[in-house]
PDB file of C-alpha atoms in Angstrom:
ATOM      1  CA  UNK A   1     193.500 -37.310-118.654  1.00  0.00           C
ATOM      2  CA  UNK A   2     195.643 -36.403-115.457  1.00  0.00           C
ATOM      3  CA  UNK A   3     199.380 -36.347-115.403  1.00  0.00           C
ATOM      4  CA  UNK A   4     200.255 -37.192-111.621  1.00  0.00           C
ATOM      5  CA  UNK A   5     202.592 -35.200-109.863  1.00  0.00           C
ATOM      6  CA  UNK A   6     203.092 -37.332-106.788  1.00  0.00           C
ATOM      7  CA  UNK A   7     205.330 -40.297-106.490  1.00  0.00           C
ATOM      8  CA  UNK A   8     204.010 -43.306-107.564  1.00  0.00           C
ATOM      9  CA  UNK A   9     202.431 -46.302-105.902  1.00  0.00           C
ATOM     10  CA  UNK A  10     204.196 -49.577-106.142  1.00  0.00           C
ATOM     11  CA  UNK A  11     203.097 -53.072-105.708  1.00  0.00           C
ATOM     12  CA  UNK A  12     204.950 -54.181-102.841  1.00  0.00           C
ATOM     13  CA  UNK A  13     204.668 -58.008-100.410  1.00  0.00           C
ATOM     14  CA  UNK A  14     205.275 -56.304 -97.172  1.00  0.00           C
ATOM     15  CA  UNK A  15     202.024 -53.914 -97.023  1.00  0.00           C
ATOM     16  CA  UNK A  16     199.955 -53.618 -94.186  1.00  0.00           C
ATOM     17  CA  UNK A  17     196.066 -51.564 -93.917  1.00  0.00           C
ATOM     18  CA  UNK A  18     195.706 -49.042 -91.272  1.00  0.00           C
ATOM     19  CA  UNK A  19     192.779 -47.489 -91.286  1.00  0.00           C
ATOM     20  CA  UNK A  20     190.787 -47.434 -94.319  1.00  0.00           C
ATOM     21  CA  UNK A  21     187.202 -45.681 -95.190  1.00  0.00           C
ATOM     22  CA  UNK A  22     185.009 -45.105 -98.849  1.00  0.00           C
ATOM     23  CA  UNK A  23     187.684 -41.939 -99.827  1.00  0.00           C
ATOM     24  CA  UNK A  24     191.048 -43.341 -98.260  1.00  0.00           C
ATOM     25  CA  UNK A  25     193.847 -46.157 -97.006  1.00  0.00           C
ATOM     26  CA  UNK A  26     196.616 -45.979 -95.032  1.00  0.00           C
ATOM     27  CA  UNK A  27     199.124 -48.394 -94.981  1.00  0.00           C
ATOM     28  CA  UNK A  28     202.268 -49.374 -93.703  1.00  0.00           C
ATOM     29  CA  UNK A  29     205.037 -50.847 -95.918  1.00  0.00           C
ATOM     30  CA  UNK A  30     208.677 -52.097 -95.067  1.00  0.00           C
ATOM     31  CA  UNK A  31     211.261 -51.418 -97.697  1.00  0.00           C
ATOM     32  CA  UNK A  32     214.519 -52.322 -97.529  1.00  0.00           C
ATOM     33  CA  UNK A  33     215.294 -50.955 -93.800  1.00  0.00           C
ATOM     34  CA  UNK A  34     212.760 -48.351 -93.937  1.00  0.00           C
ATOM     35  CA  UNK A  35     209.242 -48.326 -92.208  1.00  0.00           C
ATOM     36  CA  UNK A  36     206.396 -46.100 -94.296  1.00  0.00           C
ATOM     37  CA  UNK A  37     203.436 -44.433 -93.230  1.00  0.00           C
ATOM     38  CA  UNK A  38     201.767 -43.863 -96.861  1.00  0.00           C
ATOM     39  CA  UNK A  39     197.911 -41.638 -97.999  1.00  0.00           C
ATOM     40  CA  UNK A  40     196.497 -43.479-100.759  1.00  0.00           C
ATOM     41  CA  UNK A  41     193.083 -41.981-102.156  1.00  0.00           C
ATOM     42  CA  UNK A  42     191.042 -44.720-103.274  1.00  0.00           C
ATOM     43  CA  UNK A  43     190.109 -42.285-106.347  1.00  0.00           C
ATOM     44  CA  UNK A  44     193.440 -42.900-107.372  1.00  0.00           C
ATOM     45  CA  UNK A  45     194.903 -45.752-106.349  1.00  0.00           C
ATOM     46  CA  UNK A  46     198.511 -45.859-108.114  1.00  0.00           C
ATOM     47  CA  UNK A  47     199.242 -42.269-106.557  1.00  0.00           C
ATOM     48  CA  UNK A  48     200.963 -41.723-102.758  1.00  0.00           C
ATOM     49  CA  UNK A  49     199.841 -38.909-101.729  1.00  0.00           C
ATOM     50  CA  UNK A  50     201.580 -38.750 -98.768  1.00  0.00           C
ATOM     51  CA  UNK A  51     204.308 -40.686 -97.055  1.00  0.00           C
ATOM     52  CA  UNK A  52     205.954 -40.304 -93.665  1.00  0.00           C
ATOM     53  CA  UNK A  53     208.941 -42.589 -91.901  1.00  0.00           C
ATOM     54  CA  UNK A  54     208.020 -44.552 -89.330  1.00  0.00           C
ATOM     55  CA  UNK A  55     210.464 -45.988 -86.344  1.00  0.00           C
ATOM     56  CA  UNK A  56     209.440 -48.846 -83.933  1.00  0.00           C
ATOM     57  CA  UNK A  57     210.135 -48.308 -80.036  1.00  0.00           C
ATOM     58  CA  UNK A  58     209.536 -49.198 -76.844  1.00  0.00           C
ATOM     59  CA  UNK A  59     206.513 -47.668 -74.645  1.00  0.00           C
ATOM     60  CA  UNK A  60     208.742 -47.370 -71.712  1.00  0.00           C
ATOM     61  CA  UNK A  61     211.567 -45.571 -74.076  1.00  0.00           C
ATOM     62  CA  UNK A  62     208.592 -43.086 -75.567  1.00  0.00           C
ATOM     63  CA  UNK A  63     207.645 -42.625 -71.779  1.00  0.00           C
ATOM     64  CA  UNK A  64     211.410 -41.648 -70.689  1.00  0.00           C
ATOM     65  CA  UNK A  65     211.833 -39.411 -73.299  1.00  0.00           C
ATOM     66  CA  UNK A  66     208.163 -37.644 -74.582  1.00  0.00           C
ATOM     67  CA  UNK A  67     209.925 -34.631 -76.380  1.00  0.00           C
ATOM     68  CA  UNK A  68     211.278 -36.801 -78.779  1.00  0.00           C
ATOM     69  CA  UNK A  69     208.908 -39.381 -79.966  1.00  0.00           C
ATOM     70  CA  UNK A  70     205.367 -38.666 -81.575  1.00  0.00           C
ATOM     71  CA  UNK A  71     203.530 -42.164 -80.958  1.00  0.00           C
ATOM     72  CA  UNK A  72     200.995 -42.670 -83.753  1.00  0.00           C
ATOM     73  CA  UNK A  73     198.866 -45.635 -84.401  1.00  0.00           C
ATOM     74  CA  UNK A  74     200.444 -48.967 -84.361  1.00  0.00           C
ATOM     75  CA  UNK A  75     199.344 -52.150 -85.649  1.00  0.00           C
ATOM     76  CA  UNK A  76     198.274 -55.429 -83.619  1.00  0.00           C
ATOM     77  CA  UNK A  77     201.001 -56.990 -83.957  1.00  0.00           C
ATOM     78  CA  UNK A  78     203.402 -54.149 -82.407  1.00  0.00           C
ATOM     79  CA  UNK A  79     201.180 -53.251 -79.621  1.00  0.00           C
ATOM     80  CA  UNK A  80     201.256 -56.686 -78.219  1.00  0.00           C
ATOM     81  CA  UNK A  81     204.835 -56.846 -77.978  1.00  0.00           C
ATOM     82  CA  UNK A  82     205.049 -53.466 -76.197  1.00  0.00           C
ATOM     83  CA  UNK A  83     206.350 -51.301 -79.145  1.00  0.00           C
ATOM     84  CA  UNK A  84     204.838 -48.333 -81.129  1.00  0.00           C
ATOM     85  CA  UNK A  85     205.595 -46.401 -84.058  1.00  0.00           C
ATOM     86  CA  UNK A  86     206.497 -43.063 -84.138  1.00  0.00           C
ATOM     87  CA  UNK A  87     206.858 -40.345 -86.942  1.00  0.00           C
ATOM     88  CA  UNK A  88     210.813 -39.798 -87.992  1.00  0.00           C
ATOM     89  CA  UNK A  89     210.663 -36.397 -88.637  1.00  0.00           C
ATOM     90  CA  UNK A  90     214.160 -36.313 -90.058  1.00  0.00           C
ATOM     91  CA  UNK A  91     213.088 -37.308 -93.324  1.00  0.00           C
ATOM     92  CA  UNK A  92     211.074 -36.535 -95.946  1.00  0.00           C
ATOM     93  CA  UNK A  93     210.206 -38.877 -98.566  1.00  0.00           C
ATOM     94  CA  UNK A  94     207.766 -36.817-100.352  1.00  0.00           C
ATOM     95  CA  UNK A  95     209.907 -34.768-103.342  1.00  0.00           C
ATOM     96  CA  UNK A  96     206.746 -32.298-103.574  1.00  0.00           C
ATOM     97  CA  UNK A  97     207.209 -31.409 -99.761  1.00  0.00           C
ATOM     98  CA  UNK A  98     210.830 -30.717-100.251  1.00  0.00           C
ATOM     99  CA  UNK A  99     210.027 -28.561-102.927  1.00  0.00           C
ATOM    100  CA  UNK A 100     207.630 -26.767-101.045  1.00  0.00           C
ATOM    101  CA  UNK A 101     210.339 -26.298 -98.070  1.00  0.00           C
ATOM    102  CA  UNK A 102     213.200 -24.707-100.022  1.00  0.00           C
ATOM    103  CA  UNK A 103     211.137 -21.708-100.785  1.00  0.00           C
ATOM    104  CA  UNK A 104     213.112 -21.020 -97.339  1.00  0.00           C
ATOM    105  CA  UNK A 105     215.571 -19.985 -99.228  1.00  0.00           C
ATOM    106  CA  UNK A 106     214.137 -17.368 -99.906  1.00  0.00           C
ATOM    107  CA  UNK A 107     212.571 -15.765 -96.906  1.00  0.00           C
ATOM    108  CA  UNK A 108     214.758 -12.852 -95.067  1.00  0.00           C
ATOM    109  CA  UNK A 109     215.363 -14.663 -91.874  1.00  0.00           C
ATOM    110  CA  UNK A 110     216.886 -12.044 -90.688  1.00  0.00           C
ATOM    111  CA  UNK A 111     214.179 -10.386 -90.279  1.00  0.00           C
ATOM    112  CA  UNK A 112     212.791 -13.156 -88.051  1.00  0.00           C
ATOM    113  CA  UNK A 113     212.147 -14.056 -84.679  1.00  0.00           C
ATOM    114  CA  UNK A 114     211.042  -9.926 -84.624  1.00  0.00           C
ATOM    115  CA  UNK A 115     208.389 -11.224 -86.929  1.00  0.00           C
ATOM    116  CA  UNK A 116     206.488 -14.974 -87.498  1.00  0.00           C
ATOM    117  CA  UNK A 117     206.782 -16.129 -90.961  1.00  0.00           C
ATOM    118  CA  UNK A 118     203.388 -15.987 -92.692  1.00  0.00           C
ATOM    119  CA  UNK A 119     202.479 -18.952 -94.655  1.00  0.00           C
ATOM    120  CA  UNK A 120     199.455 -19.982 -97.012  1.00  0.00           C
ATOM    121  CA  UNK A 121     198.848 -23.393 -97.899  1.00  0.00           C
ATOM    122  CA  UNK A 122     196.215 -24.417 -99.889  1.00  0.00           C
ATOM    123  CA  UNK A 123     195.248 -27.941-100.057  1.00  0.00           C
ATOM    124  CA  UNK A 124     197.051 -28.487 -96.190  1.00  0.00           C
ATOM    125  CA  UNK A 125     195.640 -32.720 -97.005  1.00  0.00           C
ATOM    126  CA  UNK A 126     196.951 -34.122 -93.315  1.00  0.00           C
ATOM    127  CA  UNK A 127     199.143 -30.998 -92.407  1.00  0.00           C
ATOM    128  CA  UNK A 128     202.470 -32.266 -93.902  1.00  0.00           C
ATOM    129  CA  UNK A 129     203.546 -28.931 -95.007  1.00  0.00           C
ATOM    130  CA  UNK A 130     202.485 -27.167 -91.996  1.00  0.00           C
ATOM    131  CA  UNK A 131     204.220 -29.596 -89.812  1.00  0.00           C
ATOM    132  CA  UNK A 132     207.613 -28.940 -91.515  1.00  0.00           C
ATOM    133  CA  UNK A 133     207.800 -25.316 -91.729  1.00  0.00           C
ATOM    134  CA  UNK A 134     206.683 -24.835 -88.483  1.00  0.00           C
ATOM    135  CA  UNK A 135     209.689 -27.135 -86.979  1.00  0.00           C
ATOM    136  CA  UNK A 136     212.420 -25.832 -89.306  1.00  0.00           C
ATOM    137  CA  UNK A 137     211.174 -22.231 -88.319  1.00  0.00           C
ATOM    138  CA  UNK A 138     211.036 -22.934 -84.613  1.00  0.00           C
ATOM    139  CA  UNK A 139     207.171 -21.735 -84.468  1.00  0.00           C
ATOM    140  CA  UNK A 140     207.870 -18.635 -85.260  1.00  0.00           C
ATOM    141  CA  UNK A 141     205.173 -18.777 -88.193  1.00  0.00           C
ATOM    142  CA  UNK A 142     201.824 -18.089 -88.845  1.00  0.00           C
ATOM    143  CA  UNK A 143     200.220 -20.659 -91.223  1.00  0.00           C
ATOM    144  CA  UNK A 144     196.526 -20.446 -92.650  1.00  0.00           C
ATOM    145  CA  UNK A 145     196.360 -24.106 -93.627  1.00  0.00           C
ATOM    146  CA  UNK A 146     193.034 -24.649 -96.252  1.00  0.00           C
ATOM    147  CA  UNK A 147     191.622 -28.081 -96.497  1.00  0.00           C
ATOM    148  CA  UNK A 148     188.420 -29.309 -97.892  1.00  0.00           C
ATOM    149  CA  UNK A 149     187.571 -32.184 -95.347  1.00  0.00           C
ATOM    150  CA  UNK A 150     188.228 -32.100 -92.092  1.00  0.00           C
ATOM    151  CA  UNK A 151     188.567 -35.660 -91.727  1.00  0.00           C
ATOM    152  CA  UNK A 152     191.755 -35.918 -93.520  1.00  0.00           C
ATOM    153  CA  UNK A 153     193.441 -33.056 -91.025  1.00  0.00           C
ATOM    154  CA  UNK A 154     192.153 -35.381 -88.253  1.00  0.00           C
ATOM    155  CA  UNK A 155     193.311 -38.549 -90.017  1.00  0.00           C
ATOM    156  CA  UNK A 156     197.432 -36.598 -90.439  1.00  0.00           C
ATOM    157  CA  UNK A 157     197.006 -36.190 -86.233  1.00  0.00           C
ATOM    158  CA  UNK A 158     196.011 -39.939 -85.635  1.00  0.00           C
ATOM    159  CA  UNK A 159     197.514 -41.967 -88.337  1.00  0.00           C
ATOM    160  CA  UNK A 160     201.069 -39.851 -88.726  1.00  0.00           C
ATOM    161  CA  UNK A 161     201.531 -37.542 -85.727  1.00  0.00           C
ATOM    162  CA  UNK A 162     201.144 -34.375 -87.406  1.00  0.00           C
ATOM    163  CA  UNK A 163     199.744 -33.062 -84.448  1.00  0.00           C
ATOM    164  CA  UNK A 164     199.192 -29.178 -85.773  1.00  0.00           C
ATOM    165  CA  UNK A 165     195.001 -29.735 -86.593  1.00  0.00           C
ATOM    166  CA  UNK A 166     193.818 -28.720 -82.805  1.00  0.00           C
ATOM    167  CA  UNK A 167     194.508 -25.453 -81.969  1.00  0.00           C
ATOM    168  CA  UNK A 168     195.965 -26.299 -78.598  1.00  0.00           C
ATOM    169  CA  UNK A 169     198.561 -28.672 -80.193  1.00  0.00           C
ATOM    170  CA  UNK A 170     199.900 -25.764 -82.174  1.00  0.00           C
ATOM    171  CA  UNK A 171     198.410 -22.316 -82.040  1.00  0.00           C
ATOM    172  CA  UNK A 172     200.838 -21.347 -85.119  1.00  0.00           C
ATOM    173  CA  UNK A 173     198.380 -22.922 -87.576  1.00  0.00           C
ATOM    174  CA  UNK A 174     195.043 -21.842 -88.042  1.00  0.00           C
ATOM    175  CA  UNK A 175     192.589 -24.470 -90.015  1.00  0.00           C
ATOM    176  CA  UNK A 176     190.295 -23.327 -92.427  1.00  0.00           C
ATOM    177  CA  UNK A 177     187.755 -26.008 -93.393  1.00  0.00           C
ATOM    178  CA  UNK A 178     186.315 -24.940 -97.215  1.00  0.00           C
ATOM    179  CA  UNK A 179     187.257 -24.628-101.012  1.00  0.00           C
ATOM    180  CA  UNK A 180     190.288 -23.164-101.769  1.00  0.00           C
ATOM    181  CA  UNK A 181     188.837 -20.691-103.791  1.00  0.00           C
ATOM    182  CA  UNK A 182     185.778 -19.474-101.313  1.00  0.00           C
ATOM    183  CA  UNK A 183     189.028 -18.732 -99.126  1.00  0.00           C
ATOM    184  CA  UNK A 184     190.787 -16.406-101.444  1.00  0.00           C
ATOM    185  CA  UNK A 185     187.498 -14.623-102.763  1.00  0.00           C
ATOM    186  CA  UNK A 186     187.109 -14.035 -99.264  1.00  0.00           C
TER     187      UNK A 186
END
């Protein structure tokens, strides 16, 4: 038996499919006055295992003002009437990635920008984590992000905007495509 540590998948009327394949769906889902971008492995269906905010905007606003919008995919129905969804990265729904984040507290910033923050994250999934501490730290970190399949670091760029898997987006965050463990033995 497992005892999930993620929050929990609820039934809910206003859910939309993304993008789905044999391992994974993504889905949209309104509540209340809040857009969600949400990772659901199919291997365990009642567990989130990752969620982002979405807002809806204009193409000609994101176009004005690139800096501060990170277009991801949109649904049909948005596209046609000129709008796309971005990521809003001012919040974080996800209490395990807020958890991981105050363990700022306890880094000597003072010591900082003379040095980049080195990070470790094993299990980066679609680059949550790495997304977060580099923007609270400026990019003045150096993360070795470990993920199994690639195809889920490629899936956090297109579906949520994480845009931190291609070396050129970010060149703070270094991918490492294997087990967790081959990467600390070596």
């Amino acid at each position: 038996r497992s005892i999930p540590i993620m929050l929990m998948n609820e039934e809910n009327k206003d859910m939309k499919s993304v993008f789905m394949t044999d391992n994974l769906l993504i889905r949209d889902v309104q509540e209340k006055d809040m857009s969600l971008r949400q990772l659901i492995f199919k291997s365990n269906p009642y567990q989130i295992q990752c969620e982002i905010k979405t807002i809806l905007t204009s193409k000609t606003k994101i176009k004005n003002d690139k800096d501060n919008y990170i277009p991801i995919k949109t649904l049909d129905k948005y596209t046609q009437k000129n709008l796309v969804q971005c990521l809003d990265d001012s919040f974080i729904s996800m209490f395990y990635i807020q958890a991981l984040l105050s363990a700022l507290f306890f880094v000597d910033l003072k010591k900082y920008p003379q040095e980049k923050v080195k990070i470790l994250v094993l299990g980066a999934g679609i680059g949550t984590i790495n997304y977060y501490f580099d923007k609270i730290l400026k990019g003045n970190v150096c993360i070795d992000a470990v993920e199994l399949d690639k195809k889920v670091a490629e899936v956090g760029m297109e579906y949520f905007g994480l845009n931190n898997y291609k070396k050129e987006k970010n060149p703070n965050i270094k991918w490492h495509f294997k087990d967790a463990k081959e990467f600390i033995i070596e």
